[in-house]
Amino acid sequence: MNIGNLQQSDRTPFLLVVILGVAAYLRLHGLTGFSLSNDELSAITRLRFDNLKDVVLFGVYPDFHPAGVQIFLYYWTKLLGTSEFIIRLPFALAGVGAVYLLYRTGKIWFNQSTALLAAASLAVLEYYFLVCLQFFAGRHFLRQLQLVRKIKN
């Protein structure tokens, strides 16, 4: 089968898989290739408490960081440790999920071509996956999820 002879709607699943593959590769390859950012170090420092109540009262509340992220990291690191890869993995995966949800949103609001272009753009956006791993990726993923649910209802 020649991909050039396929209709756009027939090519879309293939193109989406390629885009998501590129997004995953760029976010996961070399995930530990650079040192932890100040935000990541700050988040790890706020995990030093023995129980969740103390994490929220003494780690989240005084610093005004997202409580959901900090609670997630508390349990995540209790299970898997605090290596650079483990700290960054869920946010890198959320970034890949955000690419998919941007595609879904673009398809609903506009059309398939726009959705693919937007997803491809987000997939290769360097700032998004290098600097904003911890906060922006998770927040964007959750906002896109809320948006898609609202549109479906």
PDB file of C-alpha atoms in Angstrom:
ATOM      1  CA  MET A   1       0.000   0.000   0.000  1.00  0.00           C
ATOM      2  CA  ASN A   2       1.386   3.397  -1.001  1.00  0.00           C
ATOM      3  CA  ILE A   3       0.787   6.066   1.649  1.00  0.00           C
ATOM      4  CA  GLY A   4       0.712   8.777  -1.058  1.00  0.00           C
ATOM      5  CA  ASN A   5      -2.439   7.275  -2.589  1.00  0.00           C
ATOM      6  CA  LEU A   6      -4.428   7.265   0.639  1.00  0.00           C
ATOM      7  CA  GLN A   7      -7.084   9.830   1.434  1.00  0.00           C
ATOM      8  CA  GLN A   8      -6.229  12.237   4.274  1.00  0.00           C
ATOM      9  CA  SER A   9      -8.654  10.527   6.652  1.00  0.00           C
ATOM     10  CA  ASP A  10      -6.944   7.188   5.910  1.00  0.00           C
ATOM     11  CA  ARG A  11      -3.504   8.691   6.631  1.00  0.00           C
ATOM     12  CA  THR A  12      -4.538  10.410   9.851  1.00  0.00           C
ATOM     13  CA  PRO A  13      -3.996   7.444  12.207  1.00  0.00           C
ATOM     14  CA  PHE A  14      -0.531   6.864  10.722  1.00  0.00           C
ATOM     15  CA  LEU A  15       0.396  10.551  10.963  1.00  0.00           C
ATOM     16  CA  LEU A  16      -0.923  10.795  14.514  1.00  0.00           C
ATOM     17  CA  VAL A  17       1.144   7.772  15.575  1.00  0.00           C
ATOM     18  CA  VAL A  18       4.242   9.343  13.988  1.00  0.00           C
ATOM     19  CA  ILE A  19       3.560  12.666  15.746  1.00  0.00           C
ATOM     20  CA  LEU A  20       3.018  10.949  19.099  1.00  0.00           C
ATOM     21  CA  GLY A  21       6.143   8.845  18.529  1.00  0.00           C
ATOM     22  CA  VAL A  22       8.197  11.968  17.879  1.00  0.00           C
ATOM     23  CA  ALA A  23       6.695  13.654  20.948  1.00  0.00           C
ATOM     24  CA  ALA A  24       7.493  10.612  23.111  1.00  0.00           C
ATOM     25  CA  TYR A  25      11.026  10.329  21.765  1.00  0.00           C
ATOM     26  CA  LEU A  26      11.800  14.014  22.298  1.00  0.00           C
ATOM     27  CA  ARG A  27      10.391  13.969  25.814  1.00  0.00           C
ATOM     28  CA  LEU A  28      11.880  10.654  26.954  1.00  0.00           C
ATOM     29  CA  HIS A  29      15.234  10.576  25.156  1.00  0.00           C
ATOM     30  CA  GLY A  30      17.838  12.184  27.348  1.00  0.00           C
ATOM     31  CA  LEU A  31      15.324  12.793  30.127  1.00  0.00           C
ATOM     32  CA  THR A  32      18.224  12.693  32.587  1.00  0.00           C
ATOM     33  CA  GLY A  33      20.655  14.474  30.279  1.00  0.00           C
ATOM     34  CA  PHE A  34      20.382  17.779  32.118  1.00  0.00           C
ATOM     35  CA  SER A  35      20.425  18.644  35.798  1.00  0.00           C
ATOM     36  CA  LEU A  36      17.312  19.129  37.872  1.00  0.00           C
ATOM     37  CA  SER A  37      15.752  22.577  37.642  1.00  0.00           C
ATOM     38  CA  ASN A  38      15.108  24.756  40.669  1.00  0.00           C
ATOM     39  CA  ASP A  39      11.397  23.898  40.496  1.00  0.00           C
ATOM     40  CA  GLU A  40      12.171  20.170  40.458  1.00  0.00           C
ATOM     41  CA  LEU A  41      14.625  20.502  43.341  1.00  0.00           C
ATOM     42  CA  SER A  42      12.075  22.545  45.259  1.00  0.00           C
ATOM     43  CA  ALA A  43       9.420  19.882  44.691  1.00  0.00           C
ATOM     44  CA  ILE A  44      11.770  17.118  45.840  1.00  0.00           C
ATOM     45  CA  THR A  45      12.714  19.119  48.940  1.00  0.00           C
ATOM     46  CA  ARG A  46       9.028  19.411  49.878  1.00  0.00           C
ATOM     47  CA  LEU A  47       8.750  15.591  49.834  1.00  0.00           C
ATOM     48  CA  ARG A  48      10.947  15.155  52.909  1.00  0.00           C
ATOM     49  CA  PHE A  49       8.015  14.976  55.317  1.00  0.00           C
ATOM     50  CA  ASP A  50       6.859  11.693  56.837  1.00  0.00           C
ATOM     51  CA  ASN A  51       3.167  11.986  56.067  1.00  0.00           C
ATOM     52  CA  LEU A  52       0.861  13.614  53.563  1.00  0.00           C
ATOM     53  CA  LYS A  53      -0.605  16.049  56.073  1.00  0.00           C
ATOM     54  CA  ASP A  54       2.845  17.526  56.738  1.00  0.00           C
ATOM     55  CA  VAL A  55       3.582  17.675  53.005  1.00  0.00           C
ATOM     56  CA  VAL A  56       0.472  19.801  52.497  1.00  0.00           C
ATOM     57  CA  LEU A  57       0.818  21.938  55.645  1.00  0.00           C
ATOM     58  CA  PHE A  58       4.558  22.571  55.541  1.00  0.00           C
ATOM     59  CA  GLY A  59       5.472  21.888  51.920  1.00  0.00           C
ATOM     60  CA  VAL A  60       2.571  23.073  49.776  1.00  0.00           C
ATOM     61  CA  TYR A  61       0.795  25.735  51.790  1.00  0.00           C
ATOM     62  CA  PRO A  62       3.735  28.076  52.545  1.00  0.00           C
ATOM     63  CA  ASP A  63       5.144  27.847  49.001  1.00  0.00           C
ATOM     64  CA  PHE A  64       1.863  27.969  47.006  1.00  0.00           C
ATOM     65  CA  HIS A  65       2.917  25.199  44.624  1.00  0.00           C
ATOM     66  CA  PRO A  66       0.206  23.045  43.006  1.00  0.00           C
ATOM     67  CA  ALA A  67      -1.019  20.695  45.719  1.00  0.00           C
ATOM     68  CA  GLY A  68      -2.119  18.008  43.265  1.00  0.00           C
ATOM     69  CA  VAL A  69       1.351  17.778  41.743  1.00  0.00           C
ATOM     70  CA  GLN A  70       2.999  17.659  45.160  1.00  0.00           C
ATOM     71  CA  ILE A  71       0.620  14.975  46.471  1.00  0.00           C
ATOM     72  CA  PHE A  72       1.157  12.932  43.321  1.00  0.00           C
ATOM     73  CA  LEU A  73       4.944  13.261  43.662  1.00  0.00           C
ATOM     74  CA  TYR A  74       4.757  12.289  47.331  1.00  0.00           C
ATOM     75  CA  TYR A  75       3.189   8.910  46.514  1.00  0.00           C
ATOM     76  CA  TRP A  76       5.079   8.475  43.228  1.00  0.00           C
ATOM     77  CA  THR A  77       8.470   8.870  44.908  1.00  0.00           C
ATOM     78  CA  LYS A  78       7.457   6.683  47.857  1.00  0.00           C
ATOM     79  CA  LEU A  79       6.833   3.885  45.341  1.00  0.00           C
ATOM     80  CA  LEU A  80       9.663   4.448  42.855  1.00  0.00           C
ATOM     81  CA  GLY A  81      12.328   6.690  44.404  1.00  0.00           C
ATOM     82  CA  THR A  82      13.648  10.145  43.588  1.00  0.00           C
ATOM     83  CA  SER A  83      15.938   9.668  40.608  1.00  0.00           C
ATOM     84  CA  GLU A  84      15.868  12.314  37.873  1.00  0.00           C
ATOM     85  CA  PHE A  85      14.207   9.880  35.479  1.00  0.00           C
ATOM     86  CA  ILE A  86      11.491   8.895  37.973  1.00  0.00           C
ATOM     87  CA  ILE A  87      10.745  12.527  38.888  1.00  0.00           C
ATOM     88  CA  ARG A  88      10.447  13.594  35.242  1.00  0.00           C
ATOM     89  CA  LEU A  89       8.750  10.526  33.730  1.00  0.00           C
ATOM     90  CA  PRO A  90       5.099  11.273  34.619  1.00  0.00           C
ATOM     91  CA  PHE A  91       5.388  14.836  33.347  1.00  0.00           C
ATOM     92  CA  ALA A  92       7.037  13.753  30.127  1.00  0.00           C
ATOM     93  CA  LEU A  93       4.215  11.235  29.599  1.00  0.00           C
ATOM     94  CA  ALA A  94       1.661  13.940  30.403  1.00  0.00           C
ATOM     95  CA  GLY A  95       3.330  16.034  27.706  1.00  0.00           C
ATOM     96  CA  VAL A  96       2.768  13.252  25.179  1.00  0.00           C
ATOM     97  CA  GLY A  97      -0.834  13.007  26.372  1.00  0.00           C
ATOM     98  CA  ALA A  98      -1.211  16.764  25.899  1.00  0.00           C
ATOM     99  CA  VAL A  99      -0.128  16.386  22.258  1.00  0.00           C
ATOM    100  CA  TYR A 100      -2.873  13.817  21.720  1.00  0.00           C
ATOM    101  CA  LEU A 101      -5.483  15.918  23.506  1.00  0.00           C
ATOM    102  CA  LEU A 102      -4.506  18.968  21.478  1.00  0.00           C
ATOM    103  CA  TYR A 103      -5.095  16.877  18.354  1.00  0.00           C
ATOM    104  CA  ARG A 104      -8.536  15.842  19.649  1.00  0.00           C
ATOM    105  CA  THR A 105      -9.453  19.411  20.537  1.00  0.00           C
ATOM    106  CA  GLY A 106      -8.259  20.744  17.179  1.00  0.00           C
ATOM    107  CA  LYS A 107     -10.246  18.091  15.353  1.00  0.00           C
ATOM    108  CA  ILE A 108     -13.417  18.974  17.268  1.00  0.00           C
ATOM    109  CA  TRP A 109     -13.033  22.743  16.973  1.00  0.00           C
ATOM    110  CA  PHE A 110     -11.547  22.992  13.489  1.00  0.00           C
ATOM    111  CA  ASN A 111     -10.639  20.038  11.266  1.00  0.00           C
ATOM    112  CA  GLN A 112      -8.223  17.132  10.947  1.00  0.00           C
ATOM    113  CA  SER A 113      -5.514  19.092   9.130  1.00  0.00           C
ATOM    114  CA  THR A 114      -5.471  21.817  11.756  1.00  0.00           C
ATOM    115  CA  ALA A 115      -5.453  19.228  14.513  1.00  0.00           C
ATOM    116  CA  LEU A 116      -2.476  17.398  12.998  1.00  0.00           C
ATOM    117  CA  LEU A 117      -0.557  20.638  12.478  1.00  0.00           C
ATOM    118  CA  ALA A 118      -1.197  21.790  16.044  1.00  0.00           C
ATOM    119  CA  ALA A 119      -0.229  18.400  17.480  1.00  0.00           C
ATOM    120  CA  ALA A 120       2.933  18.280  15.360  1.00  0.00           C
ATOM    121  CA  SER A 121       3.867  21.780  16.492  1.00  0.00           C
ATOM    122  CA  LEU A 122       3.405  20.936  20.162  1.00  0.00           C
ATOM    123  CA  ALA A 123       5.262  17.650  19.701  1.00  0.00           C
ATOM    124  CA  VAL A 124       8.468  19.441  18.719  1.00  0.00           C
ATOM    125  CA  LEU A 125       8.160  22.560  20.856  1.00  0.00           C
ATOM    126  CA  GLU A 126      11.431  22.522  22.808  1.00  0.00           C
ATOM    127  CA  TYR A 127      10.441  24.929  25.573  1.00  0.00           C
ATOM    128  CA  TYR A 128       7.414  22.831  26.386  1.00  0.00           C
ATOM    129  CA  PHE A 129       9.281  19.653  27.170  1.00  0.00           C
ATOM    130  CA  LEU A 130      12.585  20.973  28.487  1.00  0.00           C
ATOM    131  CA  VAL A 131      11.646  23.791  30.811  1.00  0.00           C
ATOM    132  CA  CYS A 132       8.023  23.217  31.737  1.00  0.00           C
ATOM    133  CA  LEU A 133       8.020  19.509  32.484  1.00  0.00           C
ATOM    134  CA  GLN A 134       6.763  19.648  36.014  1.00  0.00           C
ATOM    135  CA  PHE A 135       4.006  22.214  35.995  1.00  0.00           C
ATOM    136  CA  PHE A 136       2.948  23.166  32.509  1.00  0.00           C
ATOM    137  CA  ALA A 137       2.768  19.647  31.086  1.00  0.00           C
ATOM    138  CA  GLY A 138       0.540  18.364  33.866  1.00  0.00           C
ATOM    139  CA  ARG A 139      -1.634  21.453  33.935  1.00  0.00           C
ATOM    140  CA  HIS A 140      -2.012  21.528  30.159  1.00  0.00           C
ATOM    141  CA  PHE A 141      -2.876  17.839  30.066  1.00  0.00           C
ATOM    142  CA  LEU A 142      -5.598  18.279  32.705  1.00  0.00           C
ATOM    143  CA  ARG A 143      -7.048  21.386  31.034  1.00  0.00           C
ATOM    144  CA  GLN A 144      -7.189  19.636  27.684  1.00  0.00           C
ATOM    145  CA  LEU A 145      -8.903  16.661  29.318  1.00  0.00           C
ATOM    146  CA  GLN A 146     -11.510  18.955  30.870  1.00  0.00           C
ATOM    147  CA  LEU A 147     -12.016  20.704  27.540  1.00  0.00           C
ATOM    148  CA  VAL A 148     -12.570  17.484  25.606  1.00  0.00           C
ATOM    149  CA  ARG A 149     -15.041  16.249  28.234  1.00  0.00           C
ATOM    150  CA  LYS A 150     -17.010  19.518  28.094  1.00  0.00           C
ATOM    151  CA  ILE A 151     -17.184  19.416  24.307  1.00  0.00           C
ATOM    152  CA  LYS A 152     -18.412  15.810  24.295  1.00  0.00           C
ATOM    153  CA  ASN A 153     -21.225  16.553  26.787  1.00  0.00           C
TER     154      ASN A 153
END
